[in-house]
Every structure is written in C-alpha cells, then in structure tokens.
Amino acid sequence: MLGAAVLTTLTAACGAAPDGPAAGASGAEAAKATSASAFGGMKELVAAAEKEGALHVIALPPDWANYGEIIKAFQAKYPKIKIQSENPDAASADEIAAVKSRKGQDRAPDVLDLGIAFARSGAEEGLFAPYKVEAWDKIPAAQKDADGRWYNDYGGYVSIGCDAKRIPNCPQTFADLLKPEYKGKVALNGNPTKSGSAFGGVYAAALANKGSFGDIQPGIDFFGKLRKSGNFIPVESTPATVEKGETPISIDWDYLNAGYADQFASKGVDWKVAVPTDGVYAQFYSQAVNKDAPHPAAARLWMEFLYSAEGQNLWLKGYARPVLLPAMTADGTADKSFVTKLPEVEGTPAFPASAELDKAKATLAEKWDKAVS
C-alpha cells in the first residue's frame, strides 16, 4: 500500500506543468524553486538532486523519531545522493547558528528540523526558502507557514520517562516530581533556551502550575523549586544517560521516551512512559530549507521524501505523530500497526500562537539560568 501511494504521488508530479526552472536547472535556479513542478516534475527534481550528489543534514540523532531509518531509506532510494549528517545532538539554536555562520559555504546545512519557536523566528529573519511539497494541501493550515518557509513534520506530547527498576514508584504528574523520593533523579533533554524538547517541558510545567501559553513563568518557577529541592539535576538526558541510569526520570517527548522503552528493554532497563495529566502539552517540530542551501535540489527532494506516505510512516514507526496522520488515516496509507503503539493521551492538544512562543522564548532567555542556578 505504501509503495502504491508513493508511486501515485511521483506519477502525478511528473505530469505537472513546470512553473519555474526547467529540468536541468542550475543551482541558482533550483534555489528559487517553490515546488517540484518548478523543475518540470518529480522525475526532473530527482535528476537535479542526483546531479548535486549530496545532502547536508544537521541535528538528526538516529534514535530520535526514527531518523536513523529515515536517513537509510532515503539513501537507499537515492543512492547517488550522499547524506552527510553533522552534529546529530545539536539543538535548534545550533542549527540556526550554523545557517548564519556558514552562509555561502559548501558545508552549510541544506535542511533543518527545528522546534516550532525557532522555525517561526528563523522565517522572520529570512533564513528559509519557500517550498511547497506535493502533499502541501494535506498539511493543516495551522501547521504551516502560508508561504511555505516552514511546515510541521511530526510531533508528540511532553512525557515523563522513568526507570522502573531504579524508581519504585514512577511519577505520573508534574506534581509528583516534587516528592522527596525523587531527589537527584529528574532531568530535561537539554537547556530550554536552546532545546525544543526542554522548551516543551517547561511549557508543560507552566500549564500544570496555573500558567498558560502566554505565561511560561510558572514553569520556570516550578523547575526552580525542583532545583532547590535537589530533585532536578542539570544533566542533559540522552540515550546514554538513560541506559546508564544517570537520568532515571526524564522529561521528554513521548516518542523519545517510548523509543527508549524499546531500545533498552534487552539491556535490562524497564522504562515506563506517562503523559502527565496536569500538564498536557503537544508540539510539532518543523522542517525548513536553508535559503542558501549548497544543494538546493537535494534539499527539496528530501522534503518530498519526508512528506510522502513512506516518510510519514517511518516517523510513525518511531512513535512520533506525523503531521499527515489525519489525512493518511482517511486514505488508508497510515500503518495501523504503528498507530496502535502510540502512547495514550487524554484530551485534545492546543498550540500557542507565534506571539506567545516569542514571549516564552524571551522569558526563558532572561530568567531560566537564574532560576536553576
């Protein structure tokens, strides 16, 4: 079924009328292409990308939302395009910094996977190229920039992961995390001023403590209280720290925590996952093409792959909720075996507006370090 869905997309694209650079477009022309039809269709886009022969990605850990398999699948599908994956553990802020500092250089990143706050601010700074994938119309309007400078890709809920062999009673809510029994046990996945996942953790804590999308301060105060009690430790939670037991309680996206449960079960780690009912916060990450991508055609082909049924199902396999899941559920292309394994969540998610995200980022930048020092 997946193969048929992808084939249909490719065939339809090949027959589209070009509205920009023709087949065999130069790098400068490819950099201006706003859709596959600008190349003459998908076949021509593939040819242009293969001619470039490379794709630079950044901040894509193999164990994050199944990116390891996604990269391998793209490489297998397009063997003439060599993927160079740099600094897989980088944060969204590092990606933006790389785009700015390497402008005009061949080693600049071609594509970006960013926390939504960074995607929106990067677009405002003019860092991204507008490009609309073949599946553009299936992406909900609230999940994309109208001009195609960024669009959401996959998402999940803030969750609490817990090593049940080290923690007798795993916490289920943010309120639980204040209990003395969790002293020296609680960690975030990075610094919330730089990391999208840690940013989400603080936002969720704010919602659990009478805050709102417009007021993240209660979340900062909560972690300040956790730090003073000794429960919160300033250690970045990673697969390595989880496996070693250094971060036995990790506040992170549910797809990452669910992935750890699978990844480390054979190594004796009994990793439990709970989406806290007192702080339900969901967030999508976003894709963007670097406006000055050294491989502009390959960058656009990567986007097409990610938003095909094949690419979306690979995220789903990694416990992430792909942005096209509603459309794929309706047309039957979503892999039901993966859908049934998603962590359970109560309620319907809501999302902060751009102004609220900007305010939250500014508040964190000003007050986070002092609160947890």
mmCIF file of C-alpha atoms in Angstrom, residues 26-33 39 48-49 52 54-58 95 98-100 102-112 126-131 288-303:
data_model
loop_
_atom_site.group_PDB
_atom_site.id
_atom_site.type_symbol
_atom_site.label_atom_id
_atom_site.label_comp_id
_atom_site.label_asym_id
_atom_site.label_seq_id
_atom_site.Cartn_x
_atom_site.Cartn_y
_atom_site.Cartn_z
ATOM 1 C CA SER A 26 21.273 25.338 -12.305
ATOM 2 C CA GLY A 27 21.890 25.595 -8.584
ATOM 3 C CA ALA A 28 20.819 29.227 -8.624
ATOM 4 C CA GLU A 29 17.551 28.323 -10.352
ATOM 5 C CA ALA A 30 16.952 25.334 -8.083
ATOM 6 C CA ALA A 31 17.348 27.620 -5.085
ATOM 7 C CA LYS A 32 14.362 29.622 -6.320
ATOM 8 C CA ALA A 33 12.105 26.609 -6.954
ATOM 9 C CA PHE A 39 11.759 21.569 -12.074
ATOM 10 C CA ALA A 48 18.735 17.645 -10.415
ATOM 11 C CA ALA A 49 19.285 16.348 -6.885
ATOM 12 C CA GLU A 52 24.262 17.671 -6.956
ATOM 13 C CA ALA A 54 25.000 15.354 -1.705
ATOM 14 C CA LEU A 55 22.704 16.457 1.099
ATOM 15 C CA HIS A 56 23.822 18.092 4.335
ATOM 16 C CA VAL A 57 21.645 17.448 7.389
ATOM 17 C CA ILE A 58 22.212 18.561 10.956
ATOM 18 C CA GLU A 95 21.059 24.786 13.616
ATOM 19 C CA ALA A 98 25.093 27.092 11.521
ATOM 20 C CA VAL A 99 22.855 28.606 8.843
ATOM 21 C CA LYS A 100 24.038 32.105 9.720
ATOM 22 C CA ARG A 102 28.155 29.256 7.131
ATOM 23 C CA LYS A 103 26.227 31.329 4.640
ATOM 24 C CA GLY A 104 27.758 30.845 1.207
ATOM 25 C CA GLN A 105 29.838 27.860 2.323
ATOM 26 C CA ASP A 106 29.554 24.358 0.906
ATOM 27 C CA ARG A 107 29.417 22.895 4.416
ATOM 28 C CA ALA A 108 26.264 24.794 5.366
ATOM 29 C CA PRO A 109 23.222 22.669 6.261
ATOM 30 C CA ASP A 110 20.743 22.151 3.430
ATOM 31 C CA VAL A 111 17.711 21.344 5.557
ATOM 32 C CA LEU A 112 16.632 21.928 9.128
ATOM 33 C CA GLY A 126 14.590 35.470 6.194
ATOM 34 C CA LEU A 127 16.730 32.348 6.620
ATOM 35 C CA PHE A 128 14.495 29.842 4.813
ATOM 36 C CA ALA A 129 13.487 29.243 1.209
ATOM 37 C CA PRO A 130 9.772 28.925 0.433
ATOM 38 C CA TYR A 131 8.976 25.458 -0.887
ATOM 39 C CA ALA A 288 12.690 24.166 6.565
ATOM 40 C CA VAL A 289 15.028 24.526 3.595
ATOM 41 C CA ASN A 290 18.047 26.754 4.077
ATOM 42 C CA LYS A 291 17.657 29.721 1.706
ATOM 43 C CA ASP A 292 21.369 29.403 0.917
ATOM 44 C CA ALA A 293 21.462 25.594 0.789
ATOM 45 C CA PRO A 294 24.576 24.363 -1.048
ATOM 46 C CA HIS A 295 22.452 21.546 -2.527
ATOM 47 C CA PRO A 296 19.067 23.183 -3.166
ATOM 48 C CA ALA A 297 17.576 20.417 -5.320
ATOM 49 C CA ALA A 298 18.586 17.664 -2.893
ATOM 50 C CA ALA A 299 17.135 19.724 -0.056
ATOM 51 C CA ARG A 300 13.788 19.878 -1.837
ATOM 52 C CA LEU A 301 13.849 16.178 -2.684
ATOM 53 C CA TRP A 302 14.467 15.407 0.999
ATOM 54 C CA MET A 303 11.354 17.378 1.864
#
